[in-house]
XYZ file of C-alpha atoms in Angstrom:
241
model
C 91.808 115.084 183.151
C 92.868 115.856 179.648
C 90.558 118.114 177.797
C 89.239 116.951 174.450
C 90.774 118.875 171.572
C 88.341 120.641 169.349
C 88.472 119.633 165.728
C 89.987 122.386 163.637
C 89.569 123.161 159.960
C 92.106 121.373 157.750
C 91.499 123.606 154.690
C 90.672 120.716 152.262
C 89.106 117.320 152.366
C 91.848 115.491 150.382
C 90.215 115.742 146.897
C 90.829 118.141 143.980
C 88.681 121.140 143.388
C 86.877 121.615 140.100
C 89.253 124.397 139.126
C 92.304 122.192 139.700
C 90.829 119.361 137.672
C 90.153 121.736 134.784
C 93.766 122.994 134.846
C 95.128 119.437 134.798
C 92.880 118.502 131.885
C 94.078 121.540 129.887
C 97.707 120.687 130.645
C 97.154 117.114 129.483
C 95.587 118.272 126.222
C 98.510 120.647 125.609
C 101.077 117.884 126.224
C 99.277 115.520 123.851
C 99.078 118.227 121.168
C 102.808 118.957 121.359
C 103.640 115.242 121.301
C 101.388 114.797 118.277
C 103.187 117.518 116.337
C 106.547 115.932 117.131
C 105.475 112.448 116.123
C 103.404 113.546 113.134
C 105.154 116.638 111.719
C 102.819 116.842 108.720
C 100.018 117.775 111.083
C 101.607 121.227 111.363
C 100.552 121.932 107.785
C 96.913 122.039 108.877
C 97.463 124.584 111.641
C 95.883 127.997 111.041
C 98.218 130.843 110.236
C 100.851 128.695 108.474
C 101.342 129.951 104.963
C 101.496 127.015 102.573
C 100.740 126.650 98.902
C 97.739 124.502 98.048
C 98.294 121.514 95.795
C 95.646 120.613 93.247
C 95.720 117.479 91.150
C 95.202 118.697 87.589
C 95.584 115.306 85.971
C 97.078 111.878 86.400
C 99.615 111.111 83.711
C 99.665 107.517 82.549
C 97.475 106.281 85.395
C 97.737 102.498 85.567
C 100.265 102.384 82.725
C 103.470 102.894 84.732
C 104.443 100.051 87.049
C 107.534 101.256 88.947
C 108.435 104.852 88.037
C 111.989 105.861 88.924
C 112.682 109.178 87.183
C 110.952 111.910 85.217
C 112.137 114.387 82.583
C 110.154 117.087 80.798
C 110.615 117.498 77.049
C 110.165 120.644 75.010
C 107.469 119.187 72.791
C 104.598 118.717 75.233
C 105.721 115.318 76.466
C 107.078 113.989 79.733
C 109.282 110.906 79.912
C 109.212 108.399 82.760
C 111.640 105.577 83.466
C 109.561 102.495 84.253
C 111.729 100.060 86.177
C 108.898 97.533 86.236
C 108.967 97.209 82.452
C 112.606 98.220 81.766
C 111.473 100.974 79.451
C 110.840 104.682 79.035
C 107.189 105.746 78.852
C 106.395 108.964 76.929
C 103.386 110.751 78.433
C 101.321 113.405 76.662
C 101.080 116.388 79.029
C 97.776 117.508 77.510
C 95.866 114.233 77.646
C 97.893 112.260 80.207
C 97.970 109.297 77.850
C 101.135 107.228 77.295
C 102.765 106.717 73.925
C 104.626 103.652 72.691
C 107.291 102.502 75.116
C 110.943 103.176 74.284
C 113.194 101.771 72.967
C 111.063 100.901 69.980
C 113.323 98.252 68.418
C 112.607 94.746 69.684
C 116.312 93.912 69.956
C 117.072 96.863 72.207
C 116.471 96.247 75.901
C 117.272 98.046 79.129
C 118.316 96.325 82.335
C 116.901 98.237 85.313
C 117.212 101.822 84.038
C 117.062 104.380 86.867
C 117.596 107.869 85.420
C 117.212 109.916 82.266
C 117.653 113.408 80.863
C 116.445 115.303 77.807
C 119.123 116.192 75.244
C 119.303 119.532 73.392
C 117.978 117.898 70.194
C 114.892 116.558 71.987
C 116.191 113.029 72.363
C 116.995 111.267 75.632
C 120.027 110.026 77.520
C 119.176 107.047 79.755
C 121.218 105.556 82.595
C 120.827 101.829 81.890
C 122.011 100.945 85.370
C 122.636 97.205 85.369
C 123.384 96.401 81.745
C 126.293 93.966 81.701
C 129.232 94.726 79.415
C 132.869 93.578 79.107
C 134.081 96.883 80.593
C 131.699 97.249 83.511
C 128.153 97.176 84.756
C 125.879 99.861 83.345
C 125.880 102.173 80.365
C 124.446 105.385 78.937
C 122.073 105.005 75.990
C 121.201 107.871 73.633
C 117.836 107.845 71.865
C 116.488 110.272 69.312
C 113.218 112.173 69.679
C 111.300 109.274 68.145
C 112.585 106.650 70.594
C 115.172 104.943 68.398
C 118.550 104.088 69.893
C 121.379 106.132 68.401
C 124.420 105.262 70.493
C 125.506 103.268 73.524
C 128.342 104.136 75.896
C 129.252 101.194 78.167
C 132.277 102.724 79.908
C 133.855 101.440 83.122
C 130.736 102.106 85.185
C 129.405 100.292 88.217
C 125.673 100.951 88.477
C 125.189 104.472 87.056
C 121.958 105.814 88.577
C 121.400 109.098 86.740
C 122.582 111.301 83.890
C 122.358 115.028 83.173
C 122.994 116.635 79.776
C 124.512 120.060 79.119
C 123.848 122.557 76.336
C 126.610 121.176 74.120
C 125.482 117.601 74.587
C 128.045 116.782 77.273
C 126.866 114.207 79.789
C 127.330 113.975 83.549
C 126.917 110.469 84.943
C 126.262 109.565 88.599
C 128.437 106.445 88.725
C 127.064 105.337 92.103
C 129.027 102.128 92.606
C 132.325 103.897 91.908
C 131.340 106.917 94.051
C 132.111 109.477 91.363
C 130.697 111.790 88.727
C 131.915 111.021 85.206
C 131.796 113.736 82.547
C 131.553 112.606 78.918
C 131.561 114.689 75.754
C 128.780 114.294 73.172
C 130.668 111.431 71.512
C 130.999 109.480 74.755
C 134.681 110.236 75.418
C 135.542 110.721 79.093
C 136.505 114.298 79.936
C 136.974 113.926 83.682
C 135.940 112.031 86.774
C 135.147 113.726 90.065
C 134.955 112.292 93.563
C 135.996 109.275 95.535
C 134.394 107.336 98.357
C 134.325 109.250 101.613
C 132.535 111.896 103.622
C 134.886 114.862 103.326
C 135.116 117.726 100.891
C 135.655 116.334 97.421
C 134.243 112.936 98.430
C 131.023 111.179 97.428
C 129.244 108.076 98.669
C 126.819 106.585 96.142
C 125.738 109.722 94.263
C 122.190 108.981 93.188
C 120.564 111.906 91.362
C 121.726 114.856 89.229
C 120.370 118.196 88.035
C 122.117 120.800 85.888
C 121.070 124.440 86.276
C 121.239 127.233 83.690
C 124.525 128.494 85.074
C 126.226 125.168 84.419
C 126.313 124.174 88.094
C 125.808 120.452 88.647
C 123.690 119.576 91.694
C 124.359 116.118 93.121
C 122.303 114.105 95.594
C 125.098 112.446 97.600
C 122.883 109.748 99.049
C 124.953 107.910 101.663
C 126.423 111.162 102.939
C 122.888 112.579 103.155
C 123.819 115.841 101.526
C 123.485 118.000 98.455
C 126.739 118.848 96.627
C 127.317 121.536 94.029
C 130.009 121.098 91.370
C 131.390 123.867 89.149
C 131.513 123.405 85.344
C 135.177 122.359 85.645
C 134.249 119.585 88.103
C 135.566 121.295 91.225
C 133.544 121.218 94.449
C 131.734 124.459 95.274
C 129.792 123.566 98.416
């Protein structure tokens, strides 16, 4: 007759021990934390040990008075200037009180058509990219205003939706002619000096340049929007990097 086998020890009953469950829980928490940082990168800013500068709201300029702000320029007289696309105007804002002044242009007959960019001129006035103003020569123009908000000159040019303008020390103007994929340089009287760029993604090309900044060394910094890059141009218009 066959002998009955004695039951031996299997080593475990089929379930997880408390220690194993704890390890799995910790692994799950770690995976969720990493996934959270990937999905929500701003959460990293709250992690301890990361050195970041604290932002403090010191004041709200023109709160409730600006409908659709598109660009900002700081003057030398304690004022900031904001392009308000919602009202087709420029809103001067007092940096001390935060209160807005009278909207520019002041003359009733002068109107902008979707202005997008502006820059402060050496004399304290403004140059405004009046992006969709219709003219016989093109679509868009640059408007010069004095420090009191009165229109001095208008430069229609052969533009197609200029989105921004920067002004040099001698009053020369650099225009981001977005629709024509180029940077146009004008002298202080509005005469074209040069044009830089053509549509493309290579060196020397631009694709809807959208924003401009001129540094103290005369280098023009261009936000080349469709190419998703930042381009630097030398004072003579040549591409640096």
